Short mmCIF file of C-alpha atoms and ligand atoms in Angstrom, two decimals:
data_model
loop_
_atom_site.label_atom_id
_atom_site.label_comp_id
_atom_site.label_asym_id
_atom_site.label_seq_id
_atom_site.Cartn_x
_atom_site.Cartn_y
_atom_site.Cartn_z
CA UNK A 1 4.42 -14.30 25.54
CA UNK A 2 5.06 -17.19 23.22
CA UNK A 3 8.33 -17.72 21.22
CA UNK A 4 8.06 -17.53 16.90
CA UNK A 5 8.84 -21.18 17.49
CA UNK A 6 5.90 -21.82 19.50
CA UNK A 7 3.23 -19.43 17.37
CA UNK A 8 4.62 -20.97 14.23
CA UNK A 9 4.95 -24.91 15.33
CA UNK A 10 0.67 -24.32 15.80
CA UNK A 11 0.35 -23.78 12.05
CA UNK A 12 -1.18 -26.61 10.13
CA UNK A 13 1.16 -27.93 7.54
CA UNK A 14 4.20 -26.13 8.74
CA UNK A 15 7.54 -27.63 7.10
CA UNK A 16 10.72 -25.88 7.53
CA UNK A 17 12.34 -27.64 5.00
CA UNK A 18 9.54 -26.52 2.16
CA UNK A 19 7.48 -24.01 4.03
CA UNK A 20 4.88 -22.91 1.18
CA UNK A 21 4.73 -18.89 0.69
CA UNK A 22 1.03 -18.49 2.02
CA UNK A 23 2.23 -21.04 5.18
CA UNK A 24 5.31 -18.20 5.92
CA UNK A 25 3.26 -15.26 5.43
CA UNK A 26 0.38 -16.33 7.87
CA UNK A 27 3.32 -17.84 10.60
CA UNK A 28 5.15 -14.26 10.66
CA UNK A 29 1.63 -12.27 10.62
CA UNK A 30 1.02 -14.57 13.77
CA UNK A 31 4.46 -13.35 15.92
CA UNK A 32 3.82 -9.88 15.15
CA UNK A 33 2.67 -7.31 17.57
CA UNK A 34 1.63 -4.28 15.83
CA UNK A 35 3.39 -0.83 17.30
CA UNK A 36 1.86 1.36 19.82
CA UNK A 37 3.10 4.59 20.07
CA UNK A 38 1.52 7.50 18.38
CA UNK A 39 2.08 11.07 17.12
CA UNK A 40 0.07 14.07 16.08
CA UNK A 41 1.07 15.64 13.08
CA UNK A 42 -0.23 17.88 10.54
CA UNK A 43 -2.59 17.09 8.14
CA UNK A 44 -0.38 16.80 5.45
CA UNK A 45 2.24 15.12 7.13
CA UNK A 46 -0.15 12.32 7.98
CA UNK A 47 0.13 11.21 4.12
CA UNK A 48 1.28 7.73 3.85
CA UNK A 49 0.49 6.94 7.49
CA UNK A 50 -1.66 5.03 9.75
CA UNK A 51 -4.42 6.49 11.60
CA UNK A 52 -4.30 6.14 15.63
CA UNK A 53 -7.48 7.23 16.32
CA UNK A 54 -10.93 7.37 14.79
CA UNK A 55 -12.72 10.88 13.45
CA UNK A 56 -15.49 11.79 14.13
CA UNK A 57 -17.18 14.91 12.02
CA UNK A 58 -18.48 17.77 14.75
CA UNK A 59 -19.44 19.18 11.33
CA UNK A 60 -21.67 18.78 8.46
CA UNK A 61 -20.16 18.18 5.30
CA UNK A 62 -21.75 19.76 3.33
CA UNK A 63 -22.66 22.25 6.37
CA UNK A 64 -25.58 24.31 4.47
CA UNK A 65 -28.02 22.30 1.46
CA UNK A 66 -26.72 23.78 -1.59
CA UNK A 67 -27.06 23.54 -5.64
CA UNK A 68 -25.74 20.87 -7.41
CA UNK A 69 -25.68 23.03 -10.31
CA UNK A 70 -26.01 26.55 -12.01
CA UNK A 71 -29.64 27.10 -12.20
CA UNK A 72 -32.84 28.18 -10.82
CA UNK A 73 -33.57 27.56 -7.02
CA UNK A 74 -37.60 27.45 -6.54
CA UNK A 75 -40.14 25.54 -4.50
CA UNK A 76 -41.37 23.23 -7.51
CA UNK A 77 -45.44 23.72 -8.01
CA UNK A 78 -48.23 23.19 -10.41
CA UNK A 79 -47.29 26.03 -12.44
CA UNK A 80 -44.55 26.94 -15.28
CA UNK A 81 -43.71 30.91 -15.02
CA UNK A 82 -41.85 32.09 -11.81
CA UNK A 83 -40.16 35.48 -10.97
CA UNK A 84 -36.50 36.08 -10.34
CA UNK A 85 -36.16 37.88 -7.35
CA UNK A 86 -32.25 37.56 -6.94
CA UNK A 87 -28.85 35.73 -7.04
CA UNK A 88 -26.49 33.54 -5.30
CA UNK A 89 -23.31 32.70 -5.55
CA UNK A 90 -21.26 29.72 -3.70
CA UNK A 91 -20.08 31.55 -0.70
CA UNK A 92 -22.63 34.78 -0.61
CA UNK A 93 -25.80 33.65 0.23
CA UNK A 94 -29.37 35.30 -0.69
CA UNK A 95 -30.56 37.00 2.04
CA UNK A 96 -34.10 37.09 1.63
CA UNK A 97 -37.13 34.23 1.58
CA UNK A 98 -38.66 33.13 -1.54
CA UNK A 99 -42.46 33.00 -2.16
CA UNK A 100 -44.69 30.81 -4.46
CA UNK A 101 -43.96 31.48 -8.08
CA UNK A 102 -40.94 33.08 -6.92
CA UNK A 103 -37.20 32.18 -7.82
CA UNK A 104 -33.32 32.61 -7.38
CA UNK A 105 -30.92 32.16 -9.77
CA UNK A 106 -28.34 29.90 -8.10
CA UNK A 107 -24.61 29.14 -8.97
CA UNK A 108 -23.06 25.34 -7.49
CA UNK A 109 -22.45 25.70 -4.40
CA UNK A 110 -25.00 28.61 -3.44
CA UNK A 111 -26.28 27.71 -0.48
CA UNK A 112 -30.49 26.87 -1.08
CA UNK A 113 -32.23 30.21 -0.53
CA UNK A 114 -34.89 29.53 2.01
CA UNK A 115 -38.45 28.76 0.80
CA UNK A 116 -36.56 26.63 -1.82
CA UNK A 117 -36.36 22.80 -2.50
CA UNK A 118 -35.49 22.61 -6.00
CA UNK A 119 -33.25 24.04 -8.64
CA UNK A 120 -33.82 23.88 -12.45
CA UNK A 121 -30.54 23.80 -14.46
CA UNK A 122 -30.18 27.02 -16.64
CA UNK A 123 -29.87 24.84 -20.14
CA UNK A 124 -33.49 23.77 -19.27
CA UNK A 125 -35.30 27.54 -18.67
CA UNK A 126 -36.49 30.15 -21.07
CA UNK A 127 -36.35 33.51 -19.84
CA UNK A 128 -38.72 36.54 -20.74
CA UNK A 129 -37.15 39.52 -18.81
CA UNK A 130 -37.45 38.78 -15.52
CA UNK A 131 -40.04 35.64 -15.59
CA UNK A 132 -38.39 32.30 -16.14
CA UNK A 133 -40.44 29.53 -18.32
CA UNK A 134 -39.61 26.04 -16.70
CA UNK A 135 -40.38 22.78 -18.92
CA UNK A 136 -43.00 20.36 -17.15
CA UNK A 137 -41.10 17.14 -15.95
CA UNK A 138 -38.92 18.60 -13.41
CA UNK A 139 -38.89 16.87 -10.27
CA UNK A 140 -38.89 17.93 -6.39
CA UNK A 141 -35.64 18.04 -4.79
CA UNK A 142 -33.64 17.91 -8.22
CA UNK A 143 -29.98 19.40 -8.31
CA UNK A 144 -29.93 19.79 -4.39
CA UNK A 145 -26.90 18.68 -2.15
CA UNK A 146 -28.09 18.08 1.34
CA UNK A 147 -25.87 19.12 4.31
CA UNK A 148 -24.48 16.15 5.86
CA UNK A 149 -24.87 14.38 2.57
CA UNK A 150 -20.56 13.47 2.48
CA UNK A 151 -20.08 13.50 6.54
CA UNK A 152 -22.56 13.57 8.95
CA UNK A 153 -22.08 15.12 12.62
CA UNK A 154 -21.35 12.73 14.92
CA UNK A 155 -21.00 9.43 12.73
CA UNK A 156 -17.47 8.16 12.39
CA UNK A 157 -15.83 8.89 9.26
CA UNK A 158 -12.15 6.81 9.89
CA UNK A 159 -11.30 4.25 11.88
CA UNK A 160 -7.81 3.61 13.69
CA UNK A 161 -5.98 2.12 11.00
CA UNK A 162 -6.73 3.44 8.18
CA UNK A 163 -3.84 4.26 5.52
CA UNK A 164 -4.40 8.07 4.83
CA UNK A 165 -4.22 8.56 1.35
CA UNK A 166 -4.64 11.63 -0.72
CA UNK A 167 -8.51 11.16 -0.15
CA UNK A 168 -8.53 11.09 3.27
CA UNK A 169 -6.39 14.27 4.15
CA UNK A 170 -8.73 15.76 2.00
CA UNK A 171 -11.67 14.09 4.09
CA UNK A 172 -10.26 14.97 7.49
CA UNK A 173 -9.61 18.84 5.57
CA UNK A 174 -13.18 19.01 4.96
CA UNK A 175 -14.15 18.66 8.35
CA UNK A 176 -11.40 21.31 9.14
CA UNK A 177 -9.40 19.58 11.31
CA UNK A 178 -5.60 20.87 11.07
CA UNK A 179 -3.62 17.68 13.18
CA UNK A 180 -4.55 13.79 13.50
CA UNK A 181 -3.02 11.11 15.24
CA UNK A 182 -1.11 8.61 13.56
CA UNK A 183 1.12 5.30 13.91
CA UNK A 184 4.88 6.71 14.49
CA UNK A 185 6.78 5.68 11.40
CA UNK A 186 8.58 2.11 11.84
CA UNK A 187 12.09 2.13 12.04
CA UNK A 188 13.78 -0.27 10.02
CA UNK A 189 17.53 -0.73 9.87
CA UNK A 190 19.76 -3.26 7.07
CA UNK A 191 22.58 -4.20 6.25
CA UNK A 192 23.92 -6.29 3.89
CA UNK A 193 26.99 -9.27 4.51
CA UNK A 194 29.30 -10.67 2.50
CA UNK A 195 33.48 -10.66 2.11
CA UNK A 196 32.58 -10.33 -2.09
CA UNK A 197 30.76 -6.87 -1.40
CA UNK A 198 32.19 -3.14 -2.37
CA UNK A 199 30.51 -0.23 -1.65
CA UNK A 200 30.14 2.16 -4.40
CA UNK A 201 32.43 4.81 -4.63
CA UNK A 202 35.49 2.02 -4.17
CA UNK A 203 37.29 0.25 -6.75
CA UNK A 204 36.15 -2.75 -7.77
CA UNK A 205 38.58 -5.60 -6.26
CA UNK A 206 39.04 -9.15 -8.36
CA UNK A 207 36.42 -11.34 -7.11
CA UNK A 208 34.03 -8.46 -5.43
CA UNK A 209 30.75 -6.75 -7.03
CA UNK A 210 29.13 -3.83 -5.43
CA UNK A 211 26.47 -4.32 -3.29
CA UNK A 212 23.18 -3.58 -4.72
CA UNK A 213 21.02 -5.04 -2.43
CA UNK A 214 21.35 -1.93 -0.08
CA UNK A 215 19.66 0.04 -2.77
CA UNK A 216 16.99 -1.95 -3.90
CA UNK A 217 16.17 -2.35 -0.01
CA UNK A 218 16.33 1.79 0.42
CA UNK A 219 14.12 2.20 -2.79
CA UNK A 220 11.29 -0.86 -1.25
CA UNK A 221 11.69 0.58 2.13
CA UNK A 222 11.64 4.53 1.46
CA UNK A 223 7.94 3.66 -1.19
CA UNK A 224 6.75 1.99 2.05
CA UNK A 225 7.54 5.57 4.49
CA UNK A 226 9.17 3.94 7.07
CA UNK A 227 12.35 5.44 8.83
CA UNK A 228 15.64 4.00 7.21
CA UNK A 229 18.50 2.80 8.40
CA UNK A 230 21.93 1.86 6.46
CA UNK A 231 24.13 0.00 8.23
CA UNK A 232 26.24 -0.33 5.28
CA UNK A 233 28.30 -3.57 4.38
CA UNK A 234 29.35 -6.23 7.02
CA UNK A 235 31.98 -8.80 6.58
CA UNK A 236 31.50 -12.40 7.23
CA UNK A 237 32.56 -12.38 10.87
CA UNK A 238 31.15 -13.01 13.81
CA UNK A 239 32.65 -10.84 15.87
CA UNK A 240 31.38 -7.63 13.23
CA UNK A 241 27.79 -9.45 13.09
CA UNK A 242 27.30 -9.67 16.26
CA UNK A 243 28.30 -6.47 16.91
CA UNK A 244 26.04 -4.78 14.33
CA UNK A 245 22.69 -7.21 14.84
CA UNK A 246 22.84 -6.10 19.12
CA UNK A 247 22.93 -2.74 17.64
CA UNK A 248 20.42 -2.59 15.05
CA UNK A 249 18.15 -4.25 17.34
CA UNK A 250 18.42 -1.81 20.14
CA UNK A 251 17.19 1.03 18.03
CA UNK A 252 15.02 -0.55 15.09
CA UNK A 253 11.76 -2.34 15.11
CA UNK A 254 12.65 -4.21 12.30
CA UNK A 255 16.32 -5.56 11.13
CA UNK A 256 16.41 -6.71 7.74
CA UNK A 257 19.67 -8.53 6.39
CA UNK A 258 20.87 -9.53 2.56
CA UNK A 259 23.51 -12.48 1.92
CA UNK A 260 24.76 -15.47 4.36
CA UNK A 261 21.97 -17.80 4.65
CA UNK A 262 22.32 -20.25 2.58
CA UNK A 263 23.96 -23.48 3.16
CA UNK A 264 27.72 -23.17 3.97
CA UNK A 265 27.35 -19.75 5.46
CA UNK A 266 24.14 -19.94 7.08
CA UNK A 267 25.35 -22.70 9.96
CA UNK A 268 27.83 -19.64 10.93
CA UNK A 269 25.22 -16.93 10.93
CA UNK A 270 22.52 -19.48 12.38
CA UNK A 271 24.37 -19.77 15.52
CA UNK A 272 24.69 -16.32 16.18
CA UNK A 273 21.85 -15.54 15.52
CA UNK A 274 20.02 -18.03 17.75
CA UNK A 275 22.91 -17.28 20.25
CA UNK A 276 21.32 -13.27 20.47
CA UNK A 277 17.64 -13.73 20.10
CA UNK A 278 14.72 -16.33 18.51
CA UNK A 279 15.39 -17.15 15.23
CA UNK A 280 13.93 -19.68 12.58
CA UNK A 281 15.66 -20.93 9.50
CA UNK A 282 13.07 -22.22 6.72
CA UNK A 283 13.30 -23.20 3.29
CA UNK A 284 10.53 -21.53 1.18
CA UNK A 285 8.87 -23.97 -1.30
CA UNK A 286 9.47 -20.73 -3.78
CA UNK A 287 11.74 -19.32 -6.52
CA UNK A 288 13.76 -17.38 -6.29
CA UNK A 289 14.67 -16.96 -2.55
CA UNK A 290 14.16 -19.90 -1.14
CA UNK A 291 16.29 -19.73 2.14
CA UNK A 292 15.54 -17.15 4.73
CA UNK A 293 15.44 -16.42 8.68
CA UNK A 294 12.88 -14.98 10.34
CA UNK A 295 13.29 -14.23 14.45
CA UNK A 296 13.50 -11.32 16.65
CA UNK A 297 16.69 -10.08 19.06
CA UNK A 298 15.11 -8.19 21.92
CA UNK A 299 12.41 -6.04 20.58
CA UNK A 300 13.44 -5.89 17.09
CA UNK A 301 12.05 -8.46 14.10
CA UNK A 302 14.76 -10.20 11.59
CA UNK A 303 14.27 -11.03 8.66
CA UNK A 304 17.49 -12.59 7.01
CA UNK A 305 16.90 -12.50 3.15
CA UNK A 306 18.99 -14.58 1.06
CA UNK A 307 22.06 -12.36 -1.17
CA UNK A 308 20.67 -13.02 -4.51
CA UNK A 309 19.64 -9.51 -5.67
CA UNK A 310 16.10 -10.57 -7.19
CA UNK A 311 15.73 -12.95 -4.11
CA UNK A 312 15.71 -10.15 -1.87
CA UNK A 313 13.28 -8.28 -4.22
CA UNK A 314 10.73 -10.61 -4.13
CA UNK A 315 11.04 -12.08 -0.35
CA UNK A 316 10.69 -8.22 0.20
CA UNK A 317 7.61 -8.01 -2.07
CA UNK A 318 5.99 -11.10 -0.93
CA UNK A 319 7.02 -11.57 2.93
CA UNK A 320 8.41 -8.31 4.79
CA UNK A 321 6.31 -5.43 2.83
CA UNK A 322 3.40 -7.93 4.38
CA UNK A 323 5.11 -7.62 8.14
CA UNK A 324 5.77 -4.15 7.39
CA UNK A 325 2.21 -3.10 6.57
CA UNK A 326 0.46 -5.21 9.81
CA UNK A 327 3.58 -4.04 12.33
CA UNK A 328 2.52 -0.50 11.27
CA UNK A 329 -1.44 -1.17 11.93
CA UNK A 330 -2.92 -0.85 8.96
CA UNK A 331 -6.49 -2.00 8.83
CA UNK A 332 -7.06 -2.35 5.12
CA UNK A 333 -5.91 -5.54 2.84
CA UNK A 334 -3.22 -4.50 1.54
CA UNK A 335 -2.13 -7.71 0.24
CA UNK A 336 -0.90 -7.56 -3.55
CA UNK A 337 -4.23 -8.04 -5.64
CA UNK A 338 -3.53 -10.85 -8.62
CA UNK A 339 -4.77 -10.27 -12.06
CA UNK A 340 -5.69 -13.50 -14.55
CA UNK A 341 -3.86 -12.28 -17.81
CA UNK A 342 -3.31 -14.64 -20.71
CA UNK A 343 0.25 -15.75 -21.26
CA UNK A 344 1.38 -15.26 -24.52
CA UNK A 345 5.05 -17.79 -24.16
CA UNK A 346 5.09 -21.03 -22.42
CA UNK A 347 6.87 -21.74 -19.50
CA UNK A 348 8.57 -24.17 -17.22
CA UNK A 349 7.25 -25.20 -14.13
CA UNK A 350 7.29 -28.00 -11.73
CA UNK A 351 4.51 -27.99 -8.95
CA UNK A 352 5.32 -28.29 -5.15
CA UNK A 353 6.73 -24.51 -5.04
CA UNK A 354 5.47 -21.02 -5.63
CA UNK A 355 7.06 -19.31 -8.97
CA UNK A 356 7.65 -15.44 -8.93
CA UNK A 357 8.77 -15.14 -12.71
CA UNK A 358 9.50 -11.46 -14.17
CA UNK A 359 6.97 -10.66 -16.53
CA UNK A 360 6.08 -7.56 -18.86
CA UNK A 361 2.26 -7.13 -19.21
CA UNK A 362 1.47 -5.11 -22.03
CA UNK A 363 -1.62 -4.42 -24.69
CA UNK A 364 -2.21 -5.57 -28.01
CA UNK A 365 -5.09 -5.28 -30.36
CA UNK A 366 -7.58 -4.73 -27.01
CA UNK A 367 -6.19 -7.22 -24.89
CA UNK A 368 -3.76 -7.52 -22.39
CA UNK A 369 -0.71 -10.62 -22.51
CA UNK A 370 2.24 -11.59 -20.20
CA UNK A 371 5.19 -12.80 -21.29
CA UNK A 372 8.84 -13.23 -19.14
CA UNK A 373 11.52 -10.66 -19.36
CA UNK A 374 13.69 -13.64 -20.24
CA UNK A 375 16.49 -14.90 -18.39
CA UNK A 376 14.92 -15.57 -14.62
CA UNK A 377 18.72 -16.37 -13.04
CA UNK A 378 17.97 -15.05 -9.63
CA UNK A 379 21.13 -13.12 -9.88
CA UNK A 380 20.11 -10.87 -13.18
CA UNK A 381 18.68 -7.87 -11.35
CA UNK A 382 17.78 -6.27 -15.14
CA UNK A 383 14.86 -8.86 -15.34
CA UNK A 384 13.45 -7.01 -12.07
CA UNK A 385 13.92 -3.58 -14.17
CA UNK A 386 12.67 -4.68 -17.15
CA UNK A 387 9.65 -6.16 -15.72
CA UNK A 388 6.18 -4.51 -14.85
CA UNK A 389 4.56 -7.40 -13.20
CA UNK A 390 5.46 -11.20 -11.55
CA UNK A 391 4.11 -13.62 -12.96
CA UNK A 392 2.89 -15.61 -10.26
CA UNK A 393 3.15 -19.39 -10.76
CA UNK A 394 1.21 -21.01 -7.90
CA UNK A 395 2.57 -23.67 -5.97
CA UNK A 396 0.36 -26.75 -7.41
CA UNK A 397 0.71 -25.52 -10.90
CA UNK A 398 2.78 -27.22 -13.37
CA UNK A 399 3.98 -26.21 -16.67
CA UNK A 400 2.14 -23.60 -18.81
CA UNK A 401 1.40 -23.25 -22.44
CA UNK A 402 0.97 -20.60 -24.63
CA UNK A 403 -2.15 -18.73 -24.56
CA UNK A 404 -2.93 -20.09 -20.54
CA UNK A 405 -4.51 -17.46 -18.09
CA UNK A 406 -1.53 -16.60 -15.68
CA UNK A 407 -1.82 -14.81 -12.21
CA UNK A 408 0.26 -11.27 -12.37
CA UNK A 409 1.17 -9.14 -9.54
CA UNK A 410 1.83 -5.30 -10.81
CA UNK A 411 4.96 -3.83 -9.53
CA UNK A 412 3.78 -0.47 -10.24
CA UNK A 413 1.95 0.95 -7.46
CA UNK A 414 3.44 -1.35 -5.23
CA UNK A 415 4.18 0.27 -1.94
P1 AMP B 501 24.76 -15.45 -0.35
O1 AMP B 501 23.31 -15.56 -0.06
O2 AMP B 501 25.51 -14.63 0.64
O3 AMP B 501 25.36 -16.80 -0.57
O4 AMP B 501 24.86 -14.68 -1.74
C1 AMP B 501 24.32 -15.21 -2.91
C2 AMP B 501 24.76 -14.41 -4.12
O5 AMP B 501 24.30 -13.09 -4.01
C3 AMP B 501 26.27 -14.31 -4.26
O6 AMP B 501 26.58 -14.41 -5.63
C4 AMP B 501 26.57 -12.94 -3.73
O7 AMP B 501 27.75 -12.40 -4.27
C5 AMP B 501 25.36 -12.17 -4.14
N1 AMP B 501 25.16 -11.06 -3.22
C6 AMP B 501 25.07 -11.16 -1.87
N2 AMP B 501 24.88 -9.97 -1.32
C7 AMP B 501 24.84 -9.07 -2.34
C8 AMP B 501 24.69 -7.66 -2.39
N3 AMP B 501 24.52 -6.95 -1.28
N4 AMP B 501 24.69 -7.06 -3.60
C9 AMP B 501 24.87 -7.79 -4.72
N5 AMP B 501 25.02 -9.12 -4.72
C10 AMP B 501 25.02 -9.78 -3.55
MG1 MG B 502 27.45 -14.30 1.19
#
């Protein structure tokens, strides 16, 4: 197997010093080996997950051609009288056949009484006693739902991979399976370091803040269903780091830290690091956030985000939800779609990095505008809560005016 160093050193244009955001995304897609193991579970457990294995309907959905809508089931001919002879309902069936000039009065979802190919809504009839009058113009096979029109036997419906969503355990319902196989969950373990940090629930010393990054990270990671785990709050020693990465990356496939990489710190950390596994330091051409590691101790992934609480937002966002979503096996983009909006402020920018401002997107007069949340300090974790979008400020750009088309990420829906 090749080392990160190796997979990475291939890319075109790879600079650790000012590594460009698309550059680090496609170099830790490339050292990533997607997980194996598998589970069955119930259908409804399987929301949220990934797909091991493909389905294929032994069914037709819908088994039986039926009416589309309330009506009058006939075999359309030249002619504009026919006789009822009967009912059906969705779910009781008529039993008998129906002749020429003959008819059934169908509900949706009655399966087509044989003889029939054709149903005539009931707005459209006239009835005189038993005799229904249908209005020239109707056309064969009207109103009908053919069996195997949704899922046909034997052609596959889902492929391994797929992300089951509401839609799908409805799918895989419909074809009345009860358990699928799926991805097991990934198990992701953090911790955050830093001598400043006190955990809620302690007073607050001179000097220290509480550690929020541990909470933003369980609110990202818990939206993105994978199994958590807290390590808590580490101090800036070696002896204590290296003590809690060997664990973390015993049991998790992924160990994600907060704080200690940036200059100062990060030749401390750096060494231990590369003294227990593979790891790369880069500087991201992007702000905020732009130090970070990426490596791997045994089995286990790193990814060392920097300690600024909106840096480790959006290095989440924009680097290890994307390792999260591929590790798990997901065959679907799932990267975050950008929207052109106009922006209604103008902004700073210089170009040779990638900009992830905090934005609010909202609606006047029929259109949609961006502007910031304000202050973008990459320590004021109220412009991540105010916001509803990034505005994304691509690396070439420069500054931007008033009334310029921005890209916008949504936050909402992000998972
Ligand atoms: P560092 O990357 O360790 O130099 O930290 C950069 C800034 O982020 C410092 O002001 C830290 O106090 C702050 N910080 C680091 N970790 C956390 C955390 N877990 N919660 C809140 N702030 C943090
Ligand atoms: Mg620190």
């Amino acid at each position: 197997m090749s080392t990160i160093a190796q997979v990475v050193s291939c890319l075109d244009g790879y600079d650790p010093n000012a590594l460009r955001v698309d550059k680090a995304r496609e170099a830790i897609r490339g050292c990533l080996s997607i997980i194996q193991e598998t589970q069955t579970v119930p259908v409804r457990e399987a929301l949220g997950r990934v797909l091991a294995e493909s389905i294929v309907p032994s069914i037709n959905v819908p088994s039986h051609d039926n009416s589309a809508m309330d009506g009058y089931a006939l075999r359309l001919a030249d002619q504009t009288t026919y006789h009822e002879i009967g009912t059906a309902l969705a779910g009781r069936p008529f039993a008998g056949k129906v002749g020429p000039g003959e008819c059934v009065r169908v509900m949706t979802g009655a399966v087509m009484p044989q003889g029939t190919d054709t149903v005539v809504i009931q707005e459209a009839v006239r009835l005189d006693g038993k005799d229904v009058l249908i209005p020239r113009g109707q056309k064969a096979g009207q109103n009908v739902r053919y069996a195997g029109e949704d899922l046909k036997v034997g052609v596959p419906v889902l492929q391994p991979g797929a992300w089951l969503r509401p839609a799908e355990l409805g799918l895989i319902a419909s074809l009345g399976i009860p358990d699928v196989k799926v991805k097991r969950k990934l198990r992701v373990a953090f911790f955050s370091t830093g001598d400043e940090l006190a955990s809620i629930g302690a007073a607050l010393k001179e000097g220290e803040v509480y550690d929020s990054n541990r909470y933003t990270l369980h609110g990202m990671l818990a939206r993105l269903g994978v199994e958590i785990s807290d390590l808590g709050v580490v101090r800036d020693d070696p002896l204590q780091l290296k003590k809690i990465f060997l664990k973390a990356s015993e049991s998790a496939d992924v160990v994600i830290t907060t704080g200690g990489v940036s200059v100062g710190e990060a030749d401390f950390v750096k060494q231990l690091m590369a003294e227990l596994g593979e790891v790369l330091f880069w500087k991201i051409a992007m702000r905020p956030g732009r130090p970070m590691a990426f490596g791997r101790i045994g089995d286990a992934f790193l990814f060392g985000l920097p300690g600024n609480p909106v840096a480790v937002m959006v290095t989440f966002y924009q680097f290890v939800r994307d390792a999260l979503l591929h590790l798990s096996g997901r065959n679907d983009d799932y990267a975050i779609p950008l929207l052109k909006v106009k922006c209604s402020e103008a902004l700073r920018k210089v170009p040779g990095r990638t900009e992830f401002q905090r934005g609010i997107l909202t609606k006047a007069n029929g259109e949609w505008s961006v502007r910031t949340t304000g202050q973008q300090g990459s320590g004021v974790l109220r412009s991540m809560s105010e916001a509803n979008c990034f505005i994304v400020l691509e690396h070439e750009r420069g500054k931007v005016a008033a009334g310029e088309m921005v890209s916008v990420q949504l936050m909402e829906g992000l998972a």
